[in-house]
Short mmCIF file of C-alpha atoms in Angstrom, two decimals:
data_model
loop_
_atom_site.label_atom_id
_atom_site.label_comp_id
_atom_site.label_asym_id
_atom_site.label_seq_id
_atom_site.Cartn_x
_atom_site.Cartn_y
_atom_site.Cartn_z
CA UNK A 6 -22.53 -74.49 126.64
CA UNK A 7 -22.74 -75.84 130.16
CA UNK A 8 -23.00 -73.61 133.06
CA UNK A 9 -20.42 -74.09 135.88
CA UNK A 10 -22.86 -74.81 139.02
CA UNK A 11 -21.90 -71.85 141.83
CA UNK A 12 -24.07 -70.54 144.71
CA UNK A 13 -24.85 -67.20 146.47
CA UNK A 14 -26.77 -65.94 149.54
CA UNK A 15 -29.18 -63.23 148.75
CA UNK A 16 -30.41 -60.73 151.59
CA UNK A 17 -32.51 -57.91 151.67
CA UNK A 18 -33.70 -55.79 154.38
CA UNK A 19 -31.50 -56.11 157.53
CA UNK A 20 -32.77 -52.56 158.80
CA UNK A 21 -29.29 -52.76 161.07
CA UNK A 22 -30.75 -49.49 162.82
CA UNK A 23 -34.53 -50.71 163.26
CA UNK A 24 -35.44 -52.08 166.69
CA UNK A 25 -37.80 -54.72 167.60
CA UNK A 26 -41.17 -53.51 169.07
CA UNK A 27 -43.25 -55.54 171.57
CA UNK A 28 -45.75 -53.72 174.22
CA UNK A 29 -45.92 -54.54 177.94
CA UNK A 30 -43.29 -55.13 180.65
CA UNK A 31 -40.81 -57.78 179.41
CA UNK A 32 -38.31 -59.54 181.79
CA UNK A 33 -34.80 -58.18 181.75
CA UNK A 34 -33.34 -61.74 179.40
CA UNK A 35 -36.28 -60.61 176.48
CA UNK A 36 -35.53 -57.06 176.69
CA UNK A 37 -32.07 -57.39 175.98
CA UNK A 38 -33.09 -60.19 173.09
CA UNK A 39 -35.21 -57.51 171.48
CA UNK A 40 -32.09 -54.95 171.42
CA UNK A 41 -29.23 -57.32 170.14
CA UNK A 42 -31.97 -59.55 167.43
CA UNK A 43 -31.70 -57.20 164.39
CA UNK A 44 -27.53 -57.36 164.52
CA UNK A 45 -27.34 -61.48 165.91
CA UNK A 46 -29.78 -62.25 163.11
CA UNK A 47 -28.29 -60.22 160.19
CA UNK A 48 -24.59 -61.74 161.57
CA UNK A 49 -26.01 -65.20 161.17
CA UNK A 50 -26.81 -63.98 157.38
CA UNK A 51 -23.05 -63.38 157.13
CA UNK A 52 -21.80 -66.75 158.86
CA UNK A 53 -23.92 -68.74 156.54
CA UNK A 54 -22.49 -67.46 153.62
CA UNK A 55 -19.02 -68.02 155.18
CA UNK A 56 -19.96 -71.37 156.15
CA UNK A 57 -21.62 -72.16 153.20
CA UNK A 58 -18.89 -71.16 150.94
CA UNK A 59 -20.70 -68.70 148.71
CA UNK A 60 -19.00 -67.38 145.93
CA UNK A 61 -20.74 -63.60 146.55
CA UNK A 62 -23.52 -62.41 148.38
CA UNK A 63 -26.15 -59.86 146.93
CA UNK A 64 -27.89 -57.15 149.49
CA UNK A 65 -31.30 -56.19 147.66
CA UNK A 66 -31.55 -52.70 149.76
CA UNK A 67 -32.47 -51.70 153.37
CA UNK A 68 -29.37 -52.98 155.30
CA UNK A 69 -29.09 -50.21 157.72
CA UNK A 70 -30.04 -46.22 157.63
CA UNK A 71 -26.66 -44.11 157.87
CA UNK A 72 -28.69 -41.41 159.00
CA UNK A 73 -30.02 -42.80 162.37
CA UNK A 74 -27.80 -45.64 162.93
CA UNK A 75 -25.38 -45.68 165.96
CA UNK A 76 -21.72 -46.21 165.71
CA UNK A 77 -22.10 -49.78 167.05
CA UNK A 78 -24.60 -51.10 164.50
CA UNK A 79 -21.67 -48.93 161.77
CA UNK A 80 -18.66 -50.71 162.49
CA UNK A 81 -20.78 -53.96 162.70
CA UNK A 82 -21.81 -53.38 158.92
CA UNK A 83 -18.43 -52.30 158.21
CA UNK A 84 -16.90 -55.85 160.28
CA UNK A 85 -18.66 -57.98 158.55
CA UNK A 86 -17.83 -57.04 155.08
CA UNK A 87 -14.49 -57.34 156.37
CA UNK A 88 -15.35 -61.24 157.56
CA UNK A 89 -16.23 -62.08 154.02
CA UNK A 90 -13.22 -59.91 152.49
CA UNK A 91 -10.97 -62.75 154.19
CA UNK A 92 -12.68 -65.38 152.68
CA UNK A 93 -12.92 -64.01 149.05
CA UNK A 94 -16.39 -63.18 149.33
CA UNK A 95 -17.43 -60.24 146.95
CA UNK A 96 -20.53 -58.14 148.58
CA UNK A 97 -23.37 -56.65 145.58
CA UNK A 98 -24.99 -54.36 147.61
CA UNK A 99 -27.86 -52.40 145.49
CA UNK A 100 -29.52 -49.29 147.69
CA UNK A 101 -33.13 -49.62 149.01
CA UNK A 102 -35.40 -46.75 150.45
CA UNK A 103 -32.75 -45.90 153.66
CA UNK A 104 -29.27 -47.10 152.43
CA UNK A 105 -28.75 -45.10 149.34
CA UNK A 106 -25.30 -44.72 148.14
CA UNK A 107 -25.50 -41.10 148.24
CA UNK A 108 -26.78 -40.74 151.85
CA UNK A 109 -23.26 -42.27 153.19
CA UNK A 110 -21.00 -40.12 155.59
CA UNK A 111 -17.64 -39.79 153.84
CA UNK A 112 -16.10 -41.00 156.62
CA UNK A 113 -17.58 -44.59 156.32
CA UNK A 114 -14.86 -46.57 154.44
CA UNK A 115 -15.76 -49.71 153.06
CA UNK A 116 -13.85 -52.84 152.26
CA UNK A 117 -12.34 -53.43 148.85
CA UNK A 118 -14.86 -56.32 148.40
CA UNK A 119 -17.96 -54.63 148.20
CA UNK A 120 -19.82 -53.54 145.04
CA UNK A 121 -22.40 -50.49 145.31
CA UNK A 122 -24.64 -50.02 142.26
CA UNK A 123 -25.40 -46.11 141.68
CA UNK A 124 -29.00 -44.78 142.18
CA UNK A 125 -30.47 -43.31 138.97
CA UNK A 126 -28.57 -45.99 136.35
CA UNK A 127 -27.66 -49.57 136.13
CA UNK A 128 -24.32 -51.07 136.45
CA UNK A 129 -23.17 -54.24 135.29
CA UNK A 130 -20.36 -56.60 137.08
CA UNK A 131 -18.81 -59.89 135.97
CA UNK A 132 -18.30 -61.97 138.36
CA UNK A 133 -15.63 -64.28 137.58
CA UNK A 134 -13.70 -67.07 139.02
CA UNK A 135 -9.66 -67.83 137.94
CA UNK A 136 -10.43 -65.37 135.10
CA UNK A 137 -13.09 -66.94 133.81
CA UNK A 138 -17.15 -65.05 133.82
CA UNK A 139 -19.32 -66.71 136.36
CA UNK A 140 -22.32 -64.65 135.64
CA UNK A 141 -23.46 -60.97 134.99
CA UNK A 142 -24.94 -59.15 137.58
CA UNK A 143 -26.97 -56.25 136.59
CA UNK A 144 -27.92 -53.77 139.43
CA UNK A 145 -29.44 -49.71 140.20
CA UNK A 146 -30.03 -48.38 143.64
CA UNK A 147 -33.66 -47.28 144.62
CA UNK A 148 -34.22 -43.58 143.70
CA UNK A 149 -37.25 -41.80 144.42
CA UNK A 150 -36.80 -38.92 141.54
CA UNK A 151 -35.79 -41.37 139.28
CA UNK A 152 -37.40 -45.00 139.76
CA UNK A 153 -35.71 -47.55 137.45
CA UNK A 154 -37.44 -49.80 135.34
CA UNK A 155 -37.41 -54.21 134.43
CA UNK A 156 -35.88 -52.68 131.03
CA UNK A 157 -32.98 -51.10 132.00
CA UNK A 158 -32.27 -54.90 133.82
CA UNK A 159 -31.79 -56.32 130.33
CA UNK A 160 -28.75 -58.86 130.08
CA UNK A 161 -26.12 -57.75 127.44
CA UNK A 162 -25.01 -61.39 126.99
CA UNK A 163 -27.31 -64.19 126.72
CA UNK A 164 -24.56 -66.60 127.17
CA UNK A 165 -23.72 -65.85 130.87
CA UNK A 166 -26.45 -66.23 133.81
CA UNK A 167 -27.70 -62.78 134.62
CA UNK A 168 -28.92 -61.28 137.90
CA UNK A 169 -30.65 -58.60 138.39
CA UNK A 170 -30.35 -57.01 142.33
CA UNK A 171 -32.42 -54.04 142.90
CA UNK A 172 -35.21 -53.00 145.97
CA UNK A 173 -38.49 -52.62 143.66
CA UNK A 174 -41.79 -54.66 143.73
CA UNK A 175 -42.42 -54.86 140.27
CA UNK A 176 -45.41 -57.12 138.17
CA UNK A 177 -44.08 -60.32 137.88
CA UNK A 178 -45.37 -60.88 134.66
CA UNK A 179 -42.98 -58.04 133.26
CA UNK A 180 -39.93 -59.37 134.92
CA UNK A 181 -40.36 -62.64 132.96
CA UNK A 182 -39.94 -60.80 129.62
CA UNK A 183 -36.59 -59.52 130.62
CA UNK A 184 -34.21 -62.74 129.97
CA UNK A 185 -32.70 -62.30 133.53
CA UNK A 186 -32.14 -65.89 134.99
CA UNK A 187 -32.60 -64.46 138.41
CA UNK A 188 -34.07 -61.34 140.07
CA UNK A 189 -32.86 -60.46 143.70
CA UNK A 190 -35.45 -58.29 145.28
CA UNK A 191 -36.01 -56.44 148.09
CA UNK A 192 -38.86 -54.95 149.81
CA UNK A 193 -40.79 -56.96 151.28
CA UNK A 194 -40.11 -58.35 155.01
CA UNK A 195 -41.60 -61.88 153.85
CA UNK A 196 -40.03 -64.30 151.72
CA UNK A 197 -41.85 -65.00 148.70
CA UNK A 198 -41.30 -66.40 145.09
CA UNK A 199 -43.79 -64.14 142.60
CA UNK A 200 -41.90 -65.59 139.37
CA UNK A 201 -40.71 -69.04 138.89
CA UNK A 202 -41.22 -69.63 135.34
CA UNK A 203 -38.66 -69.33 132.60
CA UNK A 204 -36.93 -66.45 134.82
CA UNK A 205 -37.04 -66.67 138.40
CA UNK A 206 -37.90 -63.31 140.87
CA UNK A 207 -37.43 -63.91 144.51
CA UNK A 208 -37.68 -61.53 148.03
CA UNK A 209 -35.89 -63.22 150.25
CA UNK A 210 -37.78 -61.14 153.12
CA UNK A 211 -36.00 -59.47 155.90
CA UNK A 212 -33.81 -61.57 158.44
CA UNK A 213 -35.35 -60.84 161.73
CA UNK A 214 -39.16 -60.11 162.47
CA UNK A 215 -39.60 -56.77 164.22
CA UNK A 216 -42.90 -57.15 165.70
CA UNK A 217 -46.38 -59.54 166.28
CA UNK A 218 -47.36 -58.20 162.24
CA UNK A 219 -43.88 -59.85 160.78
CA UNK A 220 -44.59 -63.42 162.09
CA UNK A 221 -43.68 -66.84 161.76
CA UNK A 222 -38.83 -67.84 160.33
CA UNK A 223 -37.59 -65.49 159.10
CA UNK A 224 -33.93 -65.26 157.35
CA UNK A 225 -31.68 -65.20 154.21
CA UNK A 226 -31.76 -67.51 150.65
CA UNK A 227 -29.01 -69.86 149.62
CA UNK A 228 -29.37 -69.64 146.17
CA UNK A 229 -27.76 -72.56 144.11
CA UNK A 230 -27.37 -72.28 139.98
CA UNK A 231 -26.73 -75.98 138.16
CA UNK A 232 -24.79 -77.02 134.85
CA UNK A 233 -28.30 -76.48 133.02
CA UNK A 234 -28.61 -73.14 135.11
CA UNK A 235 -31.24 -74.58 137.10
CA UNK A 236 -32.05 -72.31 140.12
CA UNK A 237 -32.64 -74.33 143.30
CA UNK A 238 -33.50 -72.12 146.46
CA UNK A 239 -32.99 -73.00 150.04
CA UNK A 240 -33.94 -70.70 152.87
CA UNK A 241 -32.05 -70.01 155.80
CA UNK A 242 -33.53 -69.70 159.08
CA UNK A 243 -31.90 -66.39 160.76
CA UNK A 244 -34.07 -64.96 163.61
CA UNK A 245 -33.02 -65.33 167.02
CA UNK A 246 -36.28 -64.66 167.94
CA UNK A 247 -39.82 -65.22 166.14
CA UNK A 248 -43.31 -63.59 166.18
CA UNK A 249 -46.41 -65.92 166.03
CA UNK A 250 -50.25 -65.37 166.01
CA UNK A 251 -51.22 -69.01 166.23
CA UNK A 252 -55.17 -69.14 166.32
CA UNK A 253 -57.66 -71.39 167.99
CA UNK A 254 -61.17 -71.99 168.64
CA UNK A 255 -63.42 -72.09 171.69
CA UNK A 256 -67.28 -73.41 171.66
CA UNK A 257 -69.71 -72.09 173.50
CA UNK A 258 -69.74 -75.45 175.74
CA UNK A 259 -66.34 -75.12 176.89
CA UNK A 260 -65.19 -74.21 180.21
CA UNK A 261 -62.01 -72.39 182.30
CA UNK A 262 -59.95 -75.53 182.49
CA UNK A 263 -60.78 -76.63 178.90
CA UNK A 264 -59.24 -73.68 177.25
CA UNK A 265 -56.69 -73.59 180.03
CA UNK A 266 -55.76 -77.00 178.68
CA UNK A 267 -55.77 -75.55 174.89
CA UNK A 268 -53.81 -72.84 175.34
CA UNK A 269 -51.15 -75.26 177.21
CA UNK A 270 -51.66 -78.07 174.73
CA UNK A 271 -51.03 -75.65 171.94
CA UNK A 272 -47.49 -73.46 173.57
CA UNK A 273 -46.18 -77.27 173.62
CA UNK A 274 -46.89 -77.68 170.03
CA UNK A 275 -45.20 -74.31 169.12
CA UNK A 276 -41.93 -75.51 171.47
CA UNK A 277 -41.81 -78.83 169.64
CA UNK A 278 -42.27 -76.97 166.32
CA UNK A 279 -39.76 -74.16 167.12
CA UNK A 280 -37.29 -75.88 169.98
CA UNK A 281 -34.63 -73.36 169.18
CA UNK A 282 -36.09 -69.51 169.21
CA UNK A 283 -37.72 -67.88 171.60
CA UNK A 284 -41.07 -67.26 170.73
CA UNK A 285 -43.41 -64.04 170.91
CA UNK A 286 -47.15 -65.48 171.04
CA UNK A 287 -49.87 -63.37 170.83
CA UNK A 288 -53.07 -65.63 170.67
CA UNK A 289 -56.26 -64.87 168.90
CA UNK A 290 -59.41 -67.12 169.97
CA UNK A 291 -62.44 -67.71 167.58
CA UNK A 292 -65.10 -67.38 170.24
CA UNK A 293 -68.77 -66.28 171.00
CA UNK A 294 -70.52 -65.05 173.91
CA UNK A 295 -70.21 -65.16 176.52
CA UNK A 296 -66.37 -66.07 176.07
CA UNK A 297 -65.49 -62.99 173.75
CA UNK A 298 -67.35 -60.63 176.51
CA UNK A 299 -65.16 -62.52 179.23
CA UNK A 300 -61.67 -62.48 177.43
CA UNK A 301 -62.43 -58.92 175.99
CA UNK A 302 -62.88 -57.72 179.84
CA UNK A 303 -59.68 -58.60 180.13
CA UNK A 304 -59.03 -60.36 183.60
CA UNK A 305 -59.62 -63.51 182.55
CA UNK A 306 -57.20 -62.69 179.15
CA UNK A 307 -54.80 -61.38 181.96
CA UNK A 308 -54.92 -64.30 184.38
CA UNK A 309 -54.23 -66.69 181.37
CA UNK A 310 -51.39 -64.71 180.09
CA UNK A 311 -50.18 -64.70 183.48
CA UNK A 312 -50.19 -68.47 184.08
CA UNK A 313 -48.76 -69.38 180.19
CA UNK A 314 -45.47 -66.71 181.26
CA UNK A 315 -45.24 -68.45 184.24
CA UNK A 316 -44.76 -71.78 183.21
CA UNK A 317 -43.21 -70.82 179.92
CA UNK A 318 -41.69 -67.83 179.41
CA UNK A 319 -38.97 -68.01 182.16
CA UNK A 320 -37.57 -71.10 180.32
CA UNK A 321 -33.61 -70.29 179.89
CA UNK A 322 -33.66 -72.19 176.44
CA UNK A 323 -36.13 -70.82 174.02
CA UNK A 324 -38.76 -69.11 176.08
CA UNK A 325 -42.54 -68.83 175.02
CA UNK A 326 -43.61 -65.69 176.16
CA UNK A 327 -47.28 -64.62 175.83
CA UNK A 328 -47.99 -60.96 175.07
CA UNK A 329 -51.46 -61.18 174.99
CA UNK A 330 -54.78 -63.49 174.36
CA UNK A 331 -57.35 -61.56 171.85
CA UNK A 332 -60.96 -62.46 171.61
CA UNK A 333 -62.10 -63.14 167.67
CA UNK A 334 -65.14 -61.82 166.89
CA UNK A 335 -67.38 -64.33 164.43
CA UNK A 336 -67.81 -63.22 161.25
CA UNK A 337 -71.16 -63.41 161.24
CA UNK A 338 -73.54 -60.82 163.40
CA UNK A 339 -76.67 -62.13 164.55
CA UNK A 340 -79.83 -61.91 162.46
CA UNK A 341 -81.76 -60.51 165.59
CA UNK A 342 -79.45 -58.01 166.26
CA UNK A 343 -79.94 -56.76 162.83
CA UNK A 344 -83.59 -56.79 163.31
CA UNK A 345 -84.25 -54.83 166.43
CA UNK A 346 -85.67 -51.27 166.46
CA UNK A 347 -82.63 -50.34 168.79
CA UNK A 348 -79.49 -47.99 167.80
CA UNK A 349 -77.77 -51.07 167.68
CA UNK A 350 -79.97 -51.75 165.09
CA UNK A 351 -79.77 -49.17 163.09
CA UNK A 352 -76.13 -49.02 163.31
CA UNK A 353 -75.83 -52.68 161.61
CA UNK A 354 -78.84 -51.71 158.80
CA UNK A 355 -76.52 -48.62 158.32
CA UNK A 356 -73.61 -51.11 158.07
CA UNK A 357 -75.30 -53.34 155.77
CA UNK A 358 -76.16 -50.38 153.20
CA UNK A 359 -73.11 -48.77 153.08
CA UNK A 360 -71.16 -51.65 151.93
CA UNK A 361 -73.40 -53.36 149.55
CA UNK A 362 -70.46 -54.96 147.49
CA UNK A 363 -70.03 -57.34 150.90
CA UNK A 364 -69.23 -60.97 149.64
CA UNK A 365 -69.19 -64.07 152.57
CA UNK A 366 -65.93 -64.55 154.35
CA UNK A 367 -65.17 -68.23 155.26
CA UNK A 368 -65.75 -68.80 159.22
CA UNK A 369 -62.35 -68.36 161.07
CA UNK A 370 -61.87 -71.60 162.02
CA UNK A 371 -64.01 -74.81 160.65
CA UNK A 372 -64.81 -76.14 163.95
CA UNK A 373 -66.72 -73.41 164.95
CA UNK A 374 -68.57 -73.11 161.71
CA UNK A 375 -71.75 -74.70 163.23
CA UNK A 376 -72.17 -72.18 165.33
CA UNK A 377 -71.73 -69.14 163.12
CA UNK A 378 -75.47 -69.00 161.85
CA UNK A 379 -77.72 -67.53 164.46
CA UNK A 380 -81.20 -68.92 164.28
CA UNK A 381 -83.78 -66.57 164.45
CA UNK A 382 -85.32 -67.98 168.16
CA UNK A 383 -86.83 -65.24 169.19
CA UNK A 384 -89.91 -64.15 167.02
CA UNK A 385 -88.53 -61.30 165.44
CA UNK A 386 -88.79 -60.42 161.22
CA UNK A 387 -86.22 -62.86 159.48
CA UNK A 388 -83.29 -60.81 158.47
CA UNK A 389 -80.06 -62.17 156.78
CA UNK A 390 -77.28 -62.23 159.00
CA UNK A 391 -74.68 -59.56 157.93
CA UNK A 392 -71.05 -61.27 156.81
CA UNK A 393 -68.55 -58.67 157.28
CA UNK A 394 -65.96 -58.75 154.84
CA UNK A 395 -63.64 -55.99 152.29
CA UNK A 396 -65.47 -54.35 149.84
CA UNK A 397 -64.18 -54.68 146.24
CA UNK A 398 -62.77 -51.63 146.06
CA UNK A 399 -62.25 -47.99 148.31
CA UNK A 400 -64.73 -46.23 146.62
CA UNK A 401 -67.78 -46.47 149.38
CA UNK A 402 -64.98 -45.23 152.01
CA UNK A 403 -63.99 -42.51 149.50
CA UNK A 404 -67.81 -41.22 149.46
CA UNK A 405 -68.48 -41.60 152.88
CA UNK A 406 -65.32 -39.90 154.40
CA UNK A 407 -64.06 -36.90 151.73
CA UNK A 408 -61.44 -38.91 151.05
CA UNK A 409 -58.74 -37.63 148.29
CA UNK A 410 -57.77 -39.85 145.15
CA UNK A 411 -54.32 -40.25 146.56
CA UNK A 412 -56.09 -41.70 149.96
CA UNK A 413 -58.28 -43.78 147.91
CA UNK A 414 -55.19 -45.10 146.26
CA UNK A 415 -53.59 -45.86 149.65
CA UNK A 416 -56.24 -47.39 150.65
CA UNK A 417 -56.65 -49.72 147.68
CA UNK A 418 -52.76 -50.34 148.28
CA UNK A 419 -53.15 -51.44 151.76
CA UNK A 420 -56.08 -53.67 150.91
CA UNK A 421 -53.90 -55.27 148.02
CA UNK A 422 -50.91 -55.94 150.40
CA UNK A 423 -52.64 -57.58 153.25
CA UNK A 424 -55.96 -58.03 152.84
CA UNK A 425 -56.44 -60.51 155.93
CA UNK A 426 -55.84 -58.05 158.15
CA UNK A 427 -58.18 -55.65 156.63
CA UNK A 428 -60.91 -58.13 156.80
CA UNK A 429 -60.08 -58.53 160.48
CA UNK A 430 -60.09 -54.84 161.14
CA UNK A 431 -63.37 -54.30 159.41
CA UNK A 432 -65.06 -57.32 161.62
CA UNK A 433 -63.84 -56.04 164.97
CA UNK A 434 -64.97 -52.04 163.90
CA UNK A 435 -68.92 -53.40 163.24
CA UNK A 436 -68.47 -56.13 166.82
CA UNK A 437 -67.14 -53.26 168.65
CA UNK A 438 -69.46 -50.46 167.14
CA UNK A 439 -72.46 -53.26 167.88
CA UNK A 440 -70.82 -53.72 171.47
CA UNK A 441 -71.23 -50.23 172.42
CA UNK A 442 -74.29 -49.77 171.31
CA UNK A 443 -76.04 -52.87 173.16
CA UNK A 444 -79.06 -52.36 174.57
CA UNK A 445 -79.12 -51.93 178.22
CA UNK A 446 -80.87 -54.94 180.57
CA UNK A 447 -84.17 -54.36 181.91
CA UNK A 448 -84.60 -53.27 185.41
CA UNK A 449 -85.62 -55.89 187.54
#
């Protein structure tokens, strides 16, 4: 039997009540950008579904903490359901980690449009249209006593499309055994697709970036079902502001003006690219010595930053405005360094020993891979240059620090969700541990 084609917007973490976070003195225009962003973005979340003529939206958890929220970012919550009340938009709201339905004042009234699914069991809605079933959606709110399960998601008629809507980061894998057409997660403040076979499972990440760790659009999904129930997503662009770490590389050869005339080259690429949001750059700069010594100083970093907010961050259309420039240390530490009877040197030998499981990391940036090796110049033993990377697992750190099982499992989790940043973290602890510990020049 043919499915009638119909659409929704799904949305997932809002945090209404969560500000934005960015360090340093701001002028007045950005401050009050970073105060208003999470409600103007999660309002464009609502307008596209109006605009877009949804037939219901589904919130996969997180909108907005009752217990810290204000009365403004309340009655905006409250407004908005009302917005899509008058256009005969149905709200599916399933709880996340702060919006539980049993944390809610009793004073808090919502509109006769909106849905809540309970916390410890699932609920199932038809949605229907002039009487007839659209689709069964199949939903539980996040408890922590009582975490529900893909099984309890399990459509009770195979002849209807089924969502699921829940806040849970689940193995994909298992999700896929379910039947559901569609899973509407929350969770995670990045949009991502884990499942797209047979079944798909979808985060459709938070709709405004909160800091320089959440970069790059941000926003909602428009979520479109065919005749052959077909899922075709389409994201939806909702920050009114946006977070970037673009990186770049300077050679040893290069001078002032050159990278003067990167940094520039590149903030005009980022305008072209985002001509519409202002834009929250911090920059990180593959370099060696002696440009990481001079940007890691910090006056040249500062005079830079100063010129780039100068020239762009004042803009009254979609300002660029630098927060900082970082110095990237290489991945690789030189073999000589390694090799000298110094504490430096027995620092990086330490280093090297303690994390035997160390596999190579792939240079930063290719055009800087040539000069990543460090010949050994200067007559000392040859020694292996060490690669810093993530060990395989949290074990090591476990022995080394008294760490408990439930910190090795953190650990492990942290690795797991962002291992990047790990790896960068672990390179710039050995550069800055080998930093401090540099020999001190000859007196002349």
């Amino acid at each position: 039997m043919p499915q009638r084609p119909f659409r929704f917007l799904h949305a997932a973490d809002l945090h209404l009540s969560r500000p934005c976070q960015a360090a340093g003195e701001l002028p007045e225009h950005l401050v009050d950008l970073l105060i208003d962003a999470p409600l103007r973005a999660a309002e464009k979340v609502f307008d596209a579904a109006i605009n877009q003529h949804v037939d219901f939206v589904l919130l996969a958890g997180n909108v907005i903490d009752p217990r810290c929220s204000s009365p403004r970012e309340l009655l905006f919550i409250v407004e908005q359901f009302q917005r899509l009340a008058s256009h005969n938009i149905v709200v599916y709201w399933s709880g996340g980690l702060i919006d539980s339905i049993d944390d809610w004042p009793e004073y808090v009234s919502w509109p006769s449009n909106v849905r809540r699914f309970p916390q410890n069991r699932t609920q199932r809605y038809r949605h229907e249209i002039t009487e007839a079933p659209l689709c069964e959606i199949i939903g539980c709110g996040h408890d922590d006593n009582e975490p529900s399960r893909p099984y309890q998601f399990a459509p009770s008629n195979s002849e209807l499309f089924s969502i699921a809507v829940t806040h849970a980061s689940w193995n994909s894998s298992a999700l896929g055994e379910m039947n559901v057409n569609y899973w509407a997660l929350g969770g995670q403040q990045q949009r991502s697709t884990p499942l797209q076979a047979g079944s798909v499972a979808h985060f459709s990440g938070s709709p405004q970036g909160r800091n320089r760790n959440e970069t790059g659009p941000h926003g909602c999904t428009m979520v479109a079902v065919d005749e052959q129930r077909r899922v075709q997503l389409s994201p939806v662009a909702c920050d009114v502001l946006r977070w970037m770490t673009p990186q770049l590389s300077v050679l040893e050869s290069s001078n002032r003006q050159e990278l003067e005339s990167l940094l520039h080259d590149r903030t005009e690429q980022l305008l072209a690219a985002s001509p519409d949001v202002p834009l929250f750059v911090t920059w990180r700069v593959a370099c060696h010595d002696p440009w990481r010594s001079k940007l890691q100083d910090g006056s040249l970093a500062l005079e830079l930053v100063s010129k780039l907010r100068e020239e762009f961050g004042n803009r009254p259309v979609a300002p660029v405005w630098t927060l900082a420039i970082e110095p990237v240390p290489p991945d690789r530490l030189p073999a000589e360094w390694i090799a000298e009877e110094t504490l430096r040197g027995d620092f990086l030998r330490a280093a090297q020993q303690c994390l035997p499981t160390l596999s190579d990391l792939q240079p930063i940036d290719a055009a800087i891979e040539p000069t990543l090796t460090t010949a050994n110049t200067l007559g000392q033993p040859s020694v292996p240059p060490l690669v810093l990377s993530l060990p395989d697992g949290a074990a090591e750190w476990a022995a080394l620090g008294g760490i408990s099982p439930a910190g090795i499992e953190a650990i492990q989790s942290v690795q797991a969700d962002d291992p990047e940043s790990n790896r960068q973290a672990l390179r710039e602890v050995v550069w800055l541990g080998a930093d401090l510990l540099c020999p001190a020049e000859p007196k002349r």
